[in-house]
Amino acid sequence: MDLAVESSGLTKRFGRQVAVDSIDLAVPRGAVYGFLGPNGSGKTTTIRMLLGLIRPTAGRHALLGSAMPAGSGRVLPKVGTLIEGPGFHPYLSGRDNLRRLDAADRTADPATSRARIDAALARVGLTAAAGKRYRAYSLGMRQRLALAAALLMPRELLILDEPTNGLDPQGTREVRALITAVAEAGTTVLLSTHLLSEVEQICTDVGVMHQGRLVAQSSLAALRASVAPRARVETAQPEVAGRVLHELGMSEVSVTGQTASGRLAGVAPEKAVAALVEAGVPVRGFTVVEPDLEELFVSLTGEGFDVSG
Amino acid sequence: MSAADLPVAQPVRWALRPELRLLRSELLLIFGRRRNWAGLAVLAAVPILLATVVRLSGGPAAGEGPNFLSSVVDNGYYVPLAALAISLPLFLPLAVAAISGDAIAGEANVGTLRYLLAVPVHRTRLLIVKYLAVMIFAVAAVGLIAVVGLVLGVALFGIGPVTLLGGEQIGVGEGLLRLVAICGYTAAGLAAIGAIGLFISTLTEQPIGAAITVLVVTMASFILDSIDQLSWLHAYLPTHWWLAFGDLLRQPIYLENVERGLLSAGAYIVIFWTAAWARFSNRDVTS
């Protein structure tokens, strides 16, 4: 498989504390990879190592097929970044801050600089505020400017650390739509987040960090498939329904109030409905409940995620 | 415009143009900042204040007051010299300390360092460009004092043949050439402070702290230089040779101390730039 981000045994120790513990990342090209984990789980340290800001204690990694950090001069111009929140000169305008970053990029053509800066500002909806000093920007505008900087050049890979942090619900939707659009144009996106909902909405792949370790990594579809959906029956006779579900071979059958449910695990839903009717269960409602990713992640990490976003 | 219309990144080859573009951006950052304008205004105020005060009061009696001040009334040529001599112990080192202390620590402090490095700007390249900008600032600061002083001096006192320290006279043209040489020599001494500042700037994320540290080092050098019991140390102090610029006003020009001063500045620049590189090129950037 062609990988946009690849690491093996990537480790960072600060003194005696292990911040990142031997992780093997595999981000397929074209994926929107959700790098999911609670705060302090090592996501940002990993991203800093990927970009060559922090030297790994052990392990190696490659971006877009080139070994890092040796290939950084060639590879990083094709990588747009948002690292641990925006960072700009407060007394320069948003536009001047982008000019500065563009001037620093030796692969950027000065002749197209203005057009690219305008295009990037327009994409994140900052055109009107481009001339304002950065210090006067709200947190949401700062975040947008950081995204504009990540989109200054055509990129093959975006590494975005918590891109919707500090945005209002409208801004969050816009940024997610932007990421989806960039990904549809063929750019691989590695997106670190602590929001499970963000992963569910826009990601195709996911890697779960917990206390410095990558505890799970796969495509979202495969992950969903690994957990069978549940069948839920609403009926006045839940006890009987529960017994029928159990006899059909479902596991984890539970009966509460006016409902009975069980994990389908290969049992066709229509077969279950037929069996229930045959057994004389008065079925009021029958639903197939898709597996709950949060439940799965909690079982992986032993901790909950903030799912409010 | 969609991403497809934009040029694709070219493979990296060394070329002068991108380096000049980054240097230009760096200079815009330094000279576009209001704080630095204020600092330059203070530097420009030195010759203005000095010339105005001398003009209004008729000047100090001969033999009193700072170097060159007594000669100012007779010849506007001495205004820039007097202003440089007055600024050298504090204002000029302070200005260079502020700029050089800000070089890396300032970027780290506002969070732009990680983005510059991810652009990517190679760390060695960043240190070279940052230091070039500090040098250019030192030249600009000295040049500002000299130009403002000269213009105002000529306007208030006129300009005539220059009397040197030994009493000989030289023409205005040669006098101006020597003024340029004095500016260059002074800027070289300040560039040494700038290199120390660049190194200190790689140690911290607090630009103000870095600038104060650089100034403390400079002041300590002045103090140690004034203690006779430490005469063995004096030749190695970064500020020791600064006042040798007076030797450029002798006939013939006395070069021995100036040469040692330039050698000292060169050694400080090489040592501290290398130290900055050794520190910065391997450092984990967590700012």
Coordinates of C-alpha atoms in Angstrom, one line a residue:
Chain A
M1 CA 0.0 0.0 0.0
D2 CA 1.2 3.5 -0.9
L3 CA 1.5 5.4 2.4
A4 CA 1.6 9.1 2.9
V5 CA 2.8 8.9 6.5
E6 CA 4.6 5.8 7.7
S7 CA 6.5 5.3 11.0
S8 CA 8.0 2.3 12.7
G9 CA 8.9 2.2 16.3
L10 CA 8.6 6.0 16.6
T11 CA 9.4 6.8 20.2
K12 CA 10.0 10.0 22.2
R13 CA 11.2 10.1 25.8
F14 CA 11.4 13.4 27.7
G15 CA 13.8 12.4 30.6
R16 CA 12.1 9.3 32.1
Q17 CA 8.7 10.1 30.8
V18 CA 7.7 8.2 27.6
A19 CA 5.6 10.7 25.6
V20 CA 5.3 8.5 22.5
D21 CA 5.9 4.8 22.8
S22 CA 7.0 2.9 19.7
I23 CA 4.1 3.7 17.3
D24 CA 3.7 2.4 13.8
L25 CA 1.6 4.8 11.8
A26 CA 0.3 3.9 8.4
V27 CA -1.7 6.6 6.7
P28 CA -2.8 5.5 3.2
R29 CA -2.5 8.1 0.4
G30 CA -5.8 9.8 -0.2
A31 CA -7.1 9.0 3.3
V32 CA -8.6 11.4 5.9
Y33 CA -6.9 9.9 8.8
G34 CA -8.3 10.7 12.2
F35 CA -5.5 10.7 14.8
L36 CA -7.7 10.3 17.8
G37 CA -6.9 10.5 21.5
P38 CA -7.6 12.3 24.7
N39 CA -5.5 15.4 25.5
G40 CA -2.0 14.4 26.6
S41 CA -2.0 11.1 24.8
G42 CA 1.1 12.0 22.6
K43 CA -0.6 13.2 19.4
T44 CA 1.1 16.6 19.3
T45 CA 4.5 15.1 20.1
T46 CA 4.0 12.6 17.3
I47 CA 3.1 15.4 14.9
R48 CA 6.2 17.4 15.9
M49 CA 8.4 14.3 15.3
L50 CA 6.8 13.7 11.9
L51 CA 7.7 17.3 10.9
G52 CA 11.2 17.1 12.2
L53 CA 10.7 19.7 15.0
I54 CA 11.5 17.1 17.7
R55 CA 14.1 14.4 17.3
P56 CA 12.7 10.9 17.9
T57 CA 14.4 9.0 20.7
A58 CA 14.0 5.8 18.6
G59 CA 12.4 4.7 15.4
R60 CA 12.1 6.1 11.9
H61 CA 9.4 7.6 9.7
A62 CA 8.7 8.7 6.2
L63 CA 6.5 11.3 4.7
L64 CA 5.2 10.9 1.1
G65 CA 7.7 8.1 0.6
S66 CA 10.8 10.1 1.7
A67 CA 12.7 9.2 4.8
M68 CA 12.6 12.0 7.4
P69 CA 14.3 14.2 8.5
A70 CA 16.7 13.7 5.6
G71 CA 14.1 14.5 3.0
S72 CA 12.5 17.4 4.8
G73 CA 13.8 20.0 2.3
R74 CA 12.1 18.2 -0.5
V75 CA 9.0 16.8 1.2
L76 CA 7.8 19.5 3.6
P77 CA 6.9 22.1 0.9
K78 CA 4.3 19.5 -0.2
V79 CA 3.0 19.3 3.4
G80 CA 0.6 21.9 4.9
T81 CA 0.6 22.0 8.7
L82 CA -1.3 23.3 11.6
I83 CA 0.8 22.5 14.7
E84 CA -0.7 22.9 18.2
G85 CA -2.7 26.0 17.4
P86 CA -2.0 29.0 15.3
G87 CA 1.3 30.9 15.6
F88 CA 1.7 34.3 13.9
H89 CA 3.3 37.7 14.5
P90 CA 0.8 39.7 16.5
Y91 CA 1.7 43.1 15.0
L92 CA 1.5 42.0 11.4
S93 CA -1.7 41.7 9.4
G94 CA -3.1 38.3 8.5
R95 CA -1.9 38.9 4.9
D96 CA 1.6 40.0 5.9
N97 CA 1.9 36.9 8.1
L98 CA 1.1 34.8 5.0
R99 CA 3.6 36.8 3.0
R100 CA 6.2 36.1 5.5
L101 CA 5.6 32.3 5.4
D102 CA 5.5 32.4 1.6
A103 CA 8.8 34.3 1.5
A104 CA 10.4 31.6 3.7
D105 CA 9.4 28.9 1.3
R106 CA 12.2 28.6 -1.3
T107 CA 10.0 26.5 -3.5
A108 CA 7.3 29.2 -3.7
D109 CA 7.3 31.3 -6.8
P110 CA 7.2 35.0 -5.8
A111 CA 5.3 35.8 -9.0
T112 CA 2.3 33.8 -7.9
S113 CA 2.6 34.8 -4.2
R114 CA -0.2 37.4 -4.2
A115 CA -2.6 35.1 -6.1
R116 CA -1.9 32.2 -3.8
I117 CA -2.3 34.3 -0.7
D118 CA -5.6 35.7 -1.9
A119 CA -6.8 32.3 -2.8
A120 CA -5.9 30.8 0.6
L121 CA -7.5 33.7 2.4
A122 CA -10.7 33.4 0.3
R123 CA -10.8 29.6 1.0
V124 CA -11.0 30.1 4.7
G125 CA -13.2 33.2 4.5
L126 CA -10.7 35.7 5.8
T127 CA -10.6 38.0 2.8
A128 CA -12.4 40.8 4.6
A129 CA -10.1 40.7 7.7
A130 CA -6.9 40.1 5.8
G131 CA -5.6 43.6 6.5
K132 CA -6.3 43.6 10.2
R133 CA -3.5 43.0 12.6
Y134 CA -3.3 39.4 13.8
R135 CA -3.5 40.5 17.5
A136 CA -7.1 41.8 16.8
Y137 CA -8.2 38.4 15.4
S138 CA -10.6 36.3 17.4
L139 CA -9.5 32.7 18.2
G140 CA -11.7 31.5 15.3
M141 CA -10.0 33.9 12.8
R142 CA -6.6 32.9 14.1
Q143 CA -7.5 29.2 13.4
R144 CA -8.6 30.1 9.9
L145 CA -5.4 32.0 9.2
A146 CA -3.4 28.9 10.3
L147 CA -5.5 26.9 7.8
A148 CA -4.9 29.5 5.1
A149 CA -1.1 29.1 5.8
A150 CA -1.5 25.3 5.4
L151 CA -3.2 25.9 2.0
L152 CA -0.7 28.5 0.6
M153 CA 0.9 26.0 -1.7
P154 CA -0.6 23.0 -3.5
R155 CA -0.2 20.2 -0.9
E156 CA -0.1 16.4 -1.1
L157 CA -0.5 16.1 2.6
L158 CA -2.1 18.1 5.3
I159 CA -1.1 17.5 8.9
L160 CA -3.7 19.3 11.0
D161 CA -3.5 19.4 14.8
E162 CA -7.0 20.0 16.3
P163 CA -8.1 22.2 13.3
T164 CA -11.5 23.0 14.7
N165 CA -10.3 24.0 18.2
G166 CA -11.8 27.3 19.2
L167 CA -14.3 27.5 16.4
D168 CA -18.0 28.1 16.8
P169 CA -20.4 25.5 15.5
Q170 CA -20.7 27.3 12.1
G171 CA -16.9 27.7 11.8
T172 CA -16.5 24.0 12.8
R173 CA -18.8 23.0 10.0
E174 CA -17.0 25.2 7.5
V175 CA -13.6 23.8 8.4
R176 CA -14.9 20.2 8.2
A177 CA -16.4 21.0 4.8
L178 CA -13.0 22.5 3.7
I179 CA -11.1 19.5 4.8
T180 CA -13.5 17.2 3.0
A181 CA -13.1 19.3 -0.2
V182 CA -9.3 19.3 0.0
A183 CA -9.4 15.5 0.5
E184 CA -11.7 15.0 -2.4
A185 CA -9.1 16.9 -4.6
G186 CA -6.7 14.1 -3.7
T187 CA -4.8 15.5 -0.7
T188 CA -4.1 13.1 2.2
V189 CA -5.2 14.6 5.5
L190 CA -3.8 13.6 8.9
L191 CA -6.1 15.2 11.4
S192 CA -5.5 15.0 15.1
T193 CA -8.5 15.4 17.3
H194 CA -10.0 14.5 20.6
L195 CA -13.5 14.6 19.1
L196 CA -14.9 11.3 18.1
S197 CA -17.7 13.0 16.3
E198 CA -15.2 14.7 14.0
V199 CA -13.7 11.3 13.1
E200 CA -17.1 9.8 12.5
Q201 CA -18.1 12.8 10.2
I202 CA -15.1 13.3 8.0
C203 CA -12.5 10.5 8.4
T204 CA -12.0 7.4 6.4
D205 CA -9.3 6.0 8.7
V206 CA -8.5 6.2 12.3
G207 CA -5.6 5.7 14.7
V208 CA -6.3 5.8 18.4
M209 CA -3.7 7.1 20.8
H210 CA -3.7 6.3 24.4
Q211 CA -1.0 7.1 26.9
G212 CA 1.6 7.4 24.1
R213 CA 0.7 4.2 22.4
L214 CA -1.2 3.6 19.2
V215 CA -3.8 1.2 20.5
A216 CA -5.8 0.8 17.3
Q217 CA -5.4 1.7 13.6
S218 CA -7.6 0.8 10.7
S219 CA -10.1 2.1 8.2
L220 CA -13.3 3.3 9.8
A221 CA -15.3 0.8 7.7
A222 CA -13.3 -2.1 8.9
L223 CA -13.6 -0.9 12.5
R224 CA -17.3 -0.6 12.2
A225 CA -17.5 -4.1 10.6
S226 CA -15.6 -5.6 13.5
V227 CA -18.4 -4.7 15.8
A228 CA -21.8 -6.3 14.7
P229 CA -24.8 -4.1 14.9
R230 CA -27.6 -4.8 17.4
A231 CA -31.2 -5.6 16.7
R232 CA -33.7 -3.9 18.9
V233 CA -37.3 -5.0 19.3
E234 CA -40.0 -2.9 20.8
T235 CA -42.8 -5.1 22.1
A236 CA -45.3 -5.6 24.9
Q237 CA -43.7 -9.0 25.5
P238 CA -39.9 -8.3 25.8
E239 CA -39.2 -11.5 27.7
V240 CA -40.5 -13.7 24.9
A241 CA -38.8 -11.5 22.3
G242 CA -35.5 -11.8 24.2
R243 CA -35.8 -15.6 24.3
V244 CA -36.4 -15.7 20.5
L245 CA -33.4 -13.5 19.8
H246 CA -31.3 -15.8 22.0
E247 CA -32.5 -18.9 20.2
L248 CA -31.6 -17.3 16.9
G249 CA -28.0 -17.3 18.1
M250 CA -27.6 -13.6 19.0
S251 CA -25.2 -12.7 21.8
E252 CA -25.5 -10.1 24.6
V253 CA -29.3 -10.3 24.6
S254 CA -30.7 -7.8 27.0
V255 CA -34.3 -7.1 28.1
T256 CA -35.3 -3.7 29.5
G257 CA -38.8 -2.3 29.9
Q258 CA -40.6 -2.7 26.6
T259 CA -37.6 -3.6 24.5
A260 CA -35.3 -6.5 23.9
S261 CA -32.1 -6.3 22.0
G262 CA -29.2 -8.5 20.9
R263 CA -26.1 -8.4 18.8
L264 CA -26.9 -9.6 15.3
A265 CA -23.6 -11.3 14.7
G266 CA -24.5 -12.8 11.3
V267 CA -28.2 -13.2 11.9
A268 CA -30.1 -11.5 9.0
P269 CA -32.5 -8.9 10.4
E270 CA -35.4 -10.1 8.2
K271 CA -35.0 -13.6 9.6
A272 CA -35.2 -12.2 13.1
V273 CA -38.4 -10.4 12.3
A274 CA -39.9 -13.5 10.8
A275 CA -38.9 -15.6 13.8
L276 CA -40.4 -13.0 16.2
V277 CA -43.7 -12.9 14.4
E278 CA -43.8 -16.7 14.2
A279 CA -43.3 -16.9 17.9
G280 CA -46.3 -14.6 18.3
V281 CA -44.4 -11.6 19.6
P282 CA -46.4 -8.5 19.0
V283 CA -43.7 -6.4 17.3
R284 CA -44.2 -2.7 17.5
G285 CA -40.9 -1.7 16.2
F286 CA -37.7 -3.3 15.0
T287 CA -34.5 -1.4 14.5
V288 CA -30.9 -2.3 13.5
V289 CA -28.6 -0.1 15.6
E290 CA -25.3 0.6 14.1
P291 CA -22.3 -0.1 16.4
D292 CA -21.4 2.8 18.6
L293 CA -17.8 3.8 18.0
E294 CA -17.6 5.6 21.3
E295 CA -18.3 2.4 23.1
L296 CA -15.6 0.7 21.1
F297 CA -13.0 3.5 21.8
V298 CA -13.8 3.5 25.5
S299 CA -13.1 -0.2 25.6
L300 CA -9.8 0.4 23.8
T301 CA -8.6 3.3 26.0
G302 CA -10.5 2.8 29.2
E303 CA -11.4 6.5 29.0
G304 CA -14.2 8.5 27.5
F305 CA -13.9 11.1 24.7
D306 CA -15.4 14.5 24.6
V307 CA -18.1 13.8 22.1
S308 CA -19.8 17.2 22.5
G309 CA -18.3 18.7 19.3
Chain B
M1 CA -8.5 29.5 -8.5
S2 CA -8.2 25.8 -7.7
A3 CA -5.2 23.9 -6.5
A4 CA -4.8 22.4 -9.9
D5 CA -4.0 25.8 -11.5
L6 CA -1.1 26.4 -9.2
P7 CA 2.5 25.6 -9.9
V8 CA 3.8 22.3 -8.5
A9 CA 6.7 22.5 -6.0
Q10 CA 10.0 22.3 -7.8
P11 CA 12.9 20.2 -6.5
V12 CA 15.2 22.2 -4.1
R13 CA 18.3 23.7 -5.6
W14 CA 20.3 26.4 -4.0
A15 CA 19.6 29.7 -5.5
L16 CA 20.3 33.3 -4.4
R17 CA 16.8 34.6 -5.0
P18 CA 14.9 32.7 -2.3
E19 CA 17.6 33.6 0.2
L20 CA 17.3 37.3 -0.6
R21 CA 13.5 37.0 -0.4
L22 CA 13.7 35.5 3.1
L23 CA 16.3 38.2 4.1
R24 CA 14.0 40.9 2.8
S25 CA 11.1 39.4 4.8
E26 CA 13.4 39.4 7.9
L27 CA 14.3 43.0 7.4
L28 CA 10.7 44.0 6.9
L29 CA 9.9 42.2 10.2
I30 CA 12.7 44.2 12.0
F31 CA 12.2 47.6 10.3
G32 CA 8.4 47.3 10.1
R33 CA 7.9 46.9 13.8
R34 CA 6.9 50.0 15.8
R35 CA 9.0 49.0 18.8
N36 CA 12.1 49.1 16.7
W37 CA 11.1 52.4 15.2
A38 CA 11.0 53.8 18.7
G39 CA 14.4 52.4 19.4
L40 CA 15.8 53.9 16.2
A41 CA 14.1 57.2 17.1
V42 CA 16.0 57.2 20.4
L43 CA 19.2 56.6 18.5
A44 CA 18.5 59.5 16.1
A45 CA 17.6 61.7 19.1
V46 CA 21.1 61.5 20.4
P47 CA 22.8 63.6 17.8
I48 CA 19.7 65.8 17.6
L49 CA 19.8 66.5 21.3
L50 CA 23.5 66.9 21.4
A51 CA 23.7 69.4 18.5
T52 CA 20.8 71.4 19.7
V53 CA 22.0 71.6 23.3
V54 CA 25.5 72.6 22.1
R55 CA 24.0 75.2 19.7
L56 CA 21.8 76.7 22.4
S57 CA 24.4 76.8 25.2
G58 CA 27.5 77.7 23.1
G59 CA 29.2 74.5 23.9
P60 CA 31.3 73.3 26.9
A61 CA 34.6 74.9 27.7
A62 CA 37.5 73.4 25.8
G63 CA 38.7 70.2 27.5
E64 CA 35.5 69.5 29.3
G65 CA 32.6 67.2 28.4
P66 CA 32.7 64.0 26.3
N67 CA 35.1 63.4 23.5
F68 CA 34.7 65.5 20.4
L69 CA 32.0 67.6 22.1
S70 CA 34.4 70.5 22.6
S71 CA 35.1 70.6 18.9
V72 CA 31.5 70.5 17.8
V73 CA 31.0 74.2 17.8
D74 CA 33.8 74.8 15.3
N75 CA 32.9 72.0 12.9
G76 CA 29.7 70.1 12.3
Y77 CA 31.8 67.1 11.3
Y78 CA 32.3 66.3 15.0
V79 CA 28.6 65.9 15.7
P80 CA 28.3 62.3 14.4
L81 CA 31.5 61.4 16.1
A82 CA 30.4 62.8 19.5
A83 CA 27.0 61.2 19.1
L84 CA 28.6 57.8 18.3
A85 CA 30.9 58.1 21.3
I86 CA 27.9 58.9 23.6
S87 CA 25.8 56.1 22.2
L88 CA 28.4 53.4 22.3
P89 CA 28.3 52.5 26.0
L90 CA 24.6 52.0 26.2
F91 CA 22.2 52.9 23.5
L92 CA 23.8 51.1 20.6
P93 CA 24.4 47.8 22.6
L94 CA 20.9 48.0 23.9
A95 CA 19.5 48.3 20.4
V96 CA 21.5 45.4 19.1
A97 CA 20.7 43.3 22.2
A98 CA 17.0 43.8 21.7
I99 CA 17.2 42.8 18.0
S100 CA 19.5 39.9 18.4
G101 CA 17.8 38.6 21.6
D102 CA 14.6 38.6 19.6
A103 CA 16.0 36.7 16.7
I104 CA 15.1 33.1 17.7
A105 CA 13.4 33.6 21.1
G106 CA 11.0 36.1 19.6
E107 CA 9.8 33.6 17.0
A108 CA 9.6 30.9 19.6
N109 CA 7.6 33.1 21.9
V110 CA 4.8 34.0 19.4
G111 CA 4.8 30.4 18.0
T112 CA 6.1 31.3 14.6
L113 CA 9.3 29.3 14.9
R114 CA 7.6 25.9 14.5
Y115 CA 5.8 27.1 11.4
L116 CA 9.0 28.5 9.8
L117 CA 10.8 25.2 10.4
A118 CA 7.9 23.3 9.0
V119 CA 7.8 25.5 5.8
P120 CA 10.6 24.2 5.8
V121 CA 13.3 26.7 6.6
H122 CA 16.5 24.7 7.3
R123 CA 17.8 25.6 10.7
T124 CA 21.2 26.6 9.5
R125 CA 19.6 28.8 6.8
L126 CA 17.4 30.5 9.5
L127 CA 20.4 31.2 11.7
I128 CA 22.4 32.7 8.7
V129 CA 19.5 34.9 7.6
K130 CA 18.7 36.0 11.2
Y131 CA 22.3 36.9 11.8
L132 CA 22.7 38.8 8.5
A133 CA 19.6 40.8 9.5
V134 CA 21.2 41.6 12.9
M135 CA 24.4 42.8 11.2
I136 CA 22.4 44.9 8.8
F137 CA 20.5 46.4 11.7
A138 CA 23.8 47.2 13.5
V139 CA 25.1 49.0 10.4
A140 CA 21.7 50.8 10.0
A141 CA 21.7 51.9 13.7
V142 CA 25.3 53.3 13.5
G143 CA 24.6 54.8 10.1
L144 CA 21.4 56.5 11.3
I145 CA 23.3 58.3 14.1
A146 CA 26.1 59.3 11.7
V147 CA 23.9 60.6 9.0
V148 CA 21.5 62.4 11.3
G149 CA 24.5 63.8 13.2
L150 CA 26.3 64.9 10.0
V151 CA 23.2 66.5 8.4
L152 CA 22.3 68.4 11.6
G153 CA 26.0 69.3 12.4
V154 CA 26.5 70.8 8.9
A155 CA 23.2 72.7 9.2
L156 CA 23.9 74.1 12.6
F157 CA 27.7 74.5 12.6
G158 CA 28.9 74.2 9.0
I159 CA 31.7 71.9 7.9
G160 CA 35.3 72.6 7.2
P161 CA 38.7 70.9 7.1
V162 CA 38.9 68.3 9.8
T163 CA 41.5 68.7 12.6
L164 CA 42.7 65.3 13.7
L165 CA 43.6 64.2 17.2
G166 CA 47.3 65.1 16.6
G167 CA 46.4 68.5 15.3
E168 CA 46.9 67.8 11.6
Q169 CA 44.3 68.9 9.2
I170 CA 42.7 66.8 6.4
G171 CA 40.1 67.8 3.8
V172 CA 36.3 67.3 4.2
G173 CA 36.3 64.4 1.7
E174 CA 38.9 62.4 3.5
G175 CA 37.2 63.3 6.8
L176 CA 34.0 61.7 5.5
L177 CA 35.8 58.6 4.3
R178 CA 37.2 58.2 7.8
L179 CA 33.8 58.7 9.3
V180 CA 32.5 55.9 7.1
A181 CA 35.4 53.7 8.3
I182 CA 34.6 54.6 11.9
C183 CA 31.0 53.6 11.3
G184 CA 32.1 50.3 9.8
Y185 CA 34.4 49.6 12.8
T186 CA 31.7 50.4 15.3
A187 CA 29.2 48.2 13.5
A188 CA 31.7 45.3 13.6
G189 CA 32.0 45.6 17.4
L190 CA 28.2 45.7 17.7
A191 CA 27.9 42.7 15.3
A192 CA 30.0 40.7 17.9
I193 CA 27.4 41.6 20.5
G194 CA 24.8 40.6 18.0
A195 CA 26.4 37.1 17.7
I196 CA 26.4 36.7 21.4
G197 CA 22.7 37.8 21.3
L198 CA 21.9 35.2 18.6
F199 CA 23.4 32.5 20.7
I200 CA 21.5 33.5 23.9
S201 CA 18.4 33.8 21.8
T202 CA 18.6 30.1 21.0
L203 CA 18.6 29.2 24.7
T204 CA 15.2 30.6 25.6
E205 CA 11.7 31.4 24.5
Q206 CA 11.7 34.8 26.2
P207 CA 13.0 37.6 23.9
I208 CA 13.1 40.2 26.7
G209 CA 15.0 37.9 28.9
A210 CA 17.5 37.2 26.1
A211 CA 17.9 40.9 25.4
I212 CA 18.5 41.8 29.0
T213 CA 21.1 38.9 29.3
V214 CA 22.9 40.3 26.2
L215 CA 23.0 43.8 27.8
V216 CA 24.2 42.4 31.1
V217 CA 27.0 40.6 29.3
T218 CA 27.9 43.9 27.5
M219 CA 27.8 45.9 30.7
A220 CA 29.9 43.2 32.5
S221 CA 32.4 43.5 29.8
F222 CA 32.6 47.3 30.3
I223 CA 33.0 46.9 34.0
L224 CA 35.7 44.2 33.8
D225 CA 37.5 46.3 31.3
S226 CA 37.7 49.1 33.8
I227 CA 39.3 47.0 36.6
D228 CA 43.1 47.4 36.3
Q229 CA 43.8 44.2 38.3
L230 CA 42.2 42.3 35.4
S231 CA 44.4 43.8 32.7
W232 CA 45.3 40.3 31.5
L233 CA 41.7 39.7 30.6
H234 CA 41.0 43.1 28.9
A235 CA 42.2 42.1 25.4
Y236 CA 39.6 39.3 25.3
L237 CA 36.6 41.3 26.3
P238 CA 34.1 42.0 23.5
T239 CA 34.0 45.7 24.2
H240 CA 37.6 46.3 24.9
W241 CA 38.6 47.6 21.5
W242 CA 35.6 49.6 20.7
L243 CA 37.1 53.0 21.5
A244 CA 40.0 52.3 19.2
F245 CA 37.9 54.0 16.6
G246 CA 39.7 57.2 17.6
D247 CA 42.8 55.7 16.0
L248 CA 41.2 56.2 12.7
L249 CA 41.4 60.0 13.3
R250 CA 45.2 60.0 13.6
Q251 CA 47.7 60.9 10.9
P252 CA 48.9 58.5 9.6
I253 CA 46.0 56.2 10.6
Y254 CA 47.1 54.0 13.5
L255 CA 45.8 50.5 12.6
E256 CA 47.2 48.2 15.2
N257 CA 44.4 48.4 17.8
V258 CA 41.7 48.7 15.0
E259 CA 43.0 45.4 13.5
R260 CA 43.0 43.7 16.9
G261 CA 39.5 45.0 17.4
L262 CA 38.3 43.6 14.1
L263 CA 40.0 40.3 14.9
S264 CA 38.3 40.2 18.3
A265 CA 34.9 41.0 16.7
G266 CA 35.5 38.3 14.0
A267 CA 36.4 35.8 16.7
Y268 CA 33.3 36.5 18.7
I269 CA 31.1 36.3 15.6
V270 CA 32.6 32.9 14.6
I271 CA 32.5 31.4 18.0
F272 CA 29.0 32.6 19.0
W273 CA 27.4 32.0 15.7
T274 CA 28.8 28.4 15.8
A275 CA 27.6 28.0 19.4
A276 CA 24.2 29.2 18.3
W277 CA 24.2 26.7 15.4
A278 CA 25.4 23.8 17.7
R279 CA 22.7 24.6 20.1
F280 CA 19.9 25.2 17.6
S281 CA 20.5 22.7 14.9
N282 CA 19.7 19.7 17.3
R283 CA 17.3 21.3 19.7
D284 CA 13.8 19.9 20.1
V285 CA 11.5 22.8 19.2
T286 CA 8.5 22.5 21.6
S287 CA 7.5 26.1 21.5

